[in-house]
């Protein structure tokens, strides 16, 4: 297990985690924005949505569970064409931050899927964040079970916030 703090989130969670996925990525985040991901040697940073689209085009299954409405830039990116390999669901009660890559590595911590959260912003602009990166199967399995329970709507029948979630696990309107 490794402690991940502040700017190290970008390297560990994004570059070494999400961008290297081979089979699957499960992301739970309260806030979802079209975070820009700078690439060495490239003039233009690509958004995380472009990277997720590229992974999906290579056959990686992407599941993104978020709590709020994505930023307008993220929605604009998603409206361009959502590949079959990307599924996005929203649960207003979600506040957890989890990234599980290939069911073999996991980030669990405080950072949302945003530039300020995962450290793509410069020192002095990003949030103070902390979490753990682990390869421990028992922890990953437990977190994946937690993620799947929300993803599958197992909490929906007893949810007492249905007034703000009229469509359980709504997927974003992309039209």
Tab-separated table of C-alpha atoms in Angstrom:
chain	number	residue	atom	x	y	z
A	1	UNK	CA	0.000	0.000	0.000
A	2	UNK	CA	1.278	3.463	-0.858
A	3	UNK	CA	0.213	6.889	0.392
A	4	UNK	CA	-0.684	9.242	-2.461
A	5	UNK	CA	-0.786	12.952	-1.664
A	6	UNK	CA	-1.349	16.147	-3.618
A	7	UNK	CA	0.439	16.256	-7.014
A	8	UNK	CA	1.461	12.594	-6.837
A	9	UNK	CA	-2.197	11.748	-7.612
A	10	UNK	CA	-1.714	12.706	-11.236
A	11	UNK	CA	1.259	10.412	-11.783
A	12	UNK	CA	-0.003	7.419	-9.806
A	13	UNK	CA	-3.770	7.461	-10.441
A	14	UNK	CA	-3.986	8.994	-13.916
A	15	UNK	CA	-0.739	8.199	-15.763
A	16	UNK	CA	0.171	4.876	-14.122
A	17	UNK	CA	-3.396	3.826	-13.389
A	18	UNK	CA	-6.246	4.933	-15.652
A	19	UNK	CA	-4.178	5.546	-18.795
A	20	UNK	CA	-2.538	2.103	-18.589
A	21	UNK	CA	-5.765	0.135	-18.167
A	22	UNK	CA	-5.974	-2.996	-20.288
A	23	UNK	CA	-9.396	-4.474	-19.470
A	24	UNK	CA	-11.437	-2.235	-17.153
A	25	UNK	CA	-11.658	0.962	-15.153
A	26	UNK	CA	-14.285	1.569	-12.475
A	27	UNK	CA	-14.408	5.158	-11.218
A	28	UNK	CA	-16.552	6.548	-8.418
A	29	UNK	CA	-16.379	10.307	-7.927
A	30	UNK	CA	-18.620	12.945	-6.427
A	31	UNK	CA	-17.532	15.498	-9.037
A	32	UNK	CA	-16.666	14.854	-12.686
A	33	UNK	CA	-15.024	17.440	-14.920
A	34	UNK	CA	-13.234	17.278	-18.264
A	35	UNK	CA	-9.835	17.362	-16.576
A	36	UNK	CA	-7.019	18.163	-18.994
A	37	UNK	CA	-4.246	15.579	-19.125
A	38	UNK	CA	-0.959	17.014	-20.383
A	39	UNK	CA	1.207	14.565	-22.292
A	40	UNK	CA	4.979	14.861	-22.562
A	41	UNK	CA	5.995	16.004	-26.031
A	42	UNK	CA	2.483	17.087	-27.022
A	43	UNK	CA	1.470	20.689	-27.507
A	44	UNK	CA	-2.180	20.144	-26.636
A	45	UNK	CA	-3.447	18.462	-23.502
A	46	UNK	CA	-6.272	15.979	-24.069
A	47	UNK	CA	-9.256	15.804	-21.755
A	48	UNK	CA	-9.764	12.762	-19.549
A	49	UNK	CA	-12.923	12.095	-21.597
A	50	UNK	CA	-10.801	11.798	-24.769
A	51	UNK	CA	-8.486	9.396	-22.955
A	52	UNK	CA	-11.422	7.317	-21.701
A	53	UNK	CA	-12.840	7.248	-25.222
A	54	UNK	CA	-9.475	6.017	-26.531
A	55	UNK	CA	-9.340	3.275	-23.910
A	56	UNK	CA	-12.905	2.206	-24.756
A	57	UNK	CA	-12.008	2.087	-28.446
A	58	UNK	CA	-9.240	-0.393	-27.488
A	59	UNK	CA	-11.798	-2.605	-25.707
A	60	UNK	CA	-11.359	-1.361	-22.127
A	61	UNK	CA	-14.652	-1.372	-20.204
A	62	UNK	CA	-15.133	2.006	-18.489
A	63	UNK	CA	-17.722	2.471	-15.745
A	64	UNK	CA	-18.000	5.982	-14.325
A	65	UNK	CA	-20.275	6.535	-11.346
A	66	UNK	CA	-20.634	10.139	-10.230
A	67	UNK	CA	-22.693	12.124	-7.771
A	68	UNK	CA	-23.295	15.460	-9.460
A	69	UNK	CA	-23.970	16.766	-12.921
A	70	UNK	CA	-20.750	16.629	-14.988
A	71	UNK	CA	-19.219	19.970	-15.934
A	72	UNK	CA	-20.484	21.524	-19.169
A	73	UNK	CA	-17.117	20.777	-20.820
A	74	UNK	CA	-17.390	17.099	-19.832
A	75	UNK	CA	-20.966	16.894	-21.136
A	76	UNK	CA	-19.901	18.564	-24.389
A	77	UNK	CA	-17.134	15.961	-24.789
A	78	UNK	CA	-19.499	13.098	-23.992
A	79	UNK	CA	-22.093	14.307	-26.504
A	80	UNK	CA	-19.592	13.879	-29.361
A	81	UNK	CA	-20.226	10.100	-29.302
A	82	UNK	CA	-20.201	7.862	-26.296
A	83	UNK	CA	-18.444	4.611	-27.253
A	84	UNK	CA	-20.081	1.347	-26.277
A	85	UNK	CA	-17.320	0.621	-23.795
A	86	UNK	CA	-18.146	3.640	-21.602
A	87	UNK	CA	-21.123	3.601	-19.261
A	88	UNK	CA	-21.863	6.545	-17.011
A	89	UNK	CA	-24.348	6.568	-14.163
A	90	UNK	CA	-25.269	9.160	-11.573
A	91	UNK	CA	-26.296	8.655	-7.967
A	92	UNK	CA	-26.807	11.897	-6.015
A	93	UNK	CA	-25.834	10.176	-2.744
A	94	UNK	CA	-22.397	9.182	-4.009
A	95	UNK	CA	-19.470	10.905	-2.342
A	96	UNK	CA	-16.863	8.099	-2.500
A	97	UNK	CA	-13.711	8.462	-4.580
A	98	UNK	CA	-12.459	5.169	-5.988
A	99	UNK	CA	-10.488	4.213	-9.102
A	100	UNK	CA	-10.102	0.481	-9.767
A	101	UNK	CA	-7.912	-0.472	-12.732
A	102	UNK	CA	-8.116	-3.967	-14.248
A	103	UNK	CA	-9.423	-5.299	-10.882
A	104	UNK	CA	-5.734	-5.379	-9.833
A	105	UNK	CA	-4.916	-1.884	-8.561
A	106	UNK	CA	-6.944	0.729	-6.753
A	107	UNK	CA	-6.940	4.297	-5.536
A	108	UNK	CA	-9.148	5.065	-2.558
A	109	UNK	CA	-9.052	8.579	-1.189
A	110	UNK	CA	-10.370	12.110	-1.246
A	111	UNK	CA	-9.722	13.214	-4.851
A	112	UNK	CA	-12.539	13.725	-7.340
A	113	UNK	CA	-12.088	13.180	-11.093
A	114	UNK	CA	-11.116	16.817	-11.630
A	115	UNK	CA	-7.913	18.672	-12.405
A	116	UNK	CA	-7.866	20.231	-8.941
A	117	UNK	CA	-8.501	16.846	-7.328
A	118	UNK	CA	-6.212	14.514	-9.219
A	119	UNK	CA	-3.412	17.027	-9.488
A	120	UNK	CA	-3.294	17.966	-13.163
A	121	UNK	CA	-3.256	21.583	-12.012
A	122	UNK	CA	-0.038	23.265	-10.920
A	123	UNK	CA	1.160	23.650	-7.351
A	124	UNK	CA	-0.831	26.376	-5.664
A	125	UNK	CA	-3.962	25.604	-7.717
A	126	UNK	CA	-4.798	21.999	-6.935
A	127	UNK	CA	-6.591	20.731	-3.853
A	128	UNK	CA	-4.857	19.214	-0.855
A	129	UNK	CA	-5.774	15.554	-1.367
A	130	UNK	CA	-4.748	12.264	0.162
A	131	UNK	CA	-5.478	8.625	-0.486
A	132	UNK	CA	-3.945	5.197	-0.866
A	133	UNK	CA	-2.872	3.193	-3.908
A	134	UNK	CA	-3.015	-0.527	-3.343
A	135	UNK	CA	-2.580	-3.853	-5.090
A	136	UNK	CA	-4.158	-5.731	-2.154
A	137	UNK	CA	-6.797	-8.113	-3.603
A	138	UNK	CA	-9.001	-8.219	-0.473
A	139	UNK	CA	-9.287	-4.411	-0.365
A	140	UNK	CA	-9.898	-4.167	-4.100
A	141	UNK	CA	-12.575	-6.885	-3.960
A	142	UNK	CA	-14.345	-5.152	-1.052
A	143	UNK	CA	-14.274	-1.763	-2.777
A	144	UNK	CA	-15.481	-3.295	-6.047
A	145	UNK	CA	-18.373	-4.945	-4.205
A	146	UNK	CA	-19.263	-1.557	-2.690
A	147	UNK	CA	-19.035	0.098	-6.127
A	148	UNK	CA	-21.175	-2.647	-7.729
A	149	UNK	CA	-23.872	-2.359	-5.052
A	150	UNK	CA	-24.330	1.309	-5.943
A	151	UNK	CA	-23.880	0.716	-9.684
A	152	UNK	CA	-26.554	-2.001	-9.726
A	153	UNK	CA	-29.014	0.057	-7.663
A	154	UNK	CA	-29.147	-2.283	-4.684
A	155	UNK	CA	-29.624	0.714	-2.377
A	156	UNK	CA	-32.364	2.327	-4.490
A	157	UNK	CA	-35.383	0.539	-2.952
A	158	UNK	CA	-34.551	1.827	0.534
A	159	UNK	CA	-33.131	5.206	-0.512
A	160	UNK	CA	-34.705	8.137	1.283
A	161	UNK	CA	-33.488	10.683	-1.270
A	162	UNK	CA	-35.630	9.508	-4.166
A	163	UNK	CA	-37.222	12.965	-4.386
A	164	UNK	CA	-33.955	14.294	-5.841
A	165	UNK	CA	-33.330	11.171	-7.895
A	166	UNK	CA	-36.571	10.476	-9.754
A	167	UNK	CA	-34.788	8.139	-12.168
A	168	UNK	CA	-32.590	5.743	-10.194
A	169	UNK	CA	-29.052	5.605	-11.532
A	170	UNK	CA	-29.835	8.012	-14.331
A	171	UNK	CA	-27.414	8.118	-17.196
A	172	UNK	CA	-26.650	11.558	-18.632
A	173	UNK	CA	-28.895	12.887	-21.340
A	174	UNK	CA	-26.466	13.150	-24.223
A	175	UNK	CA	-28.859	14.597	-26.784
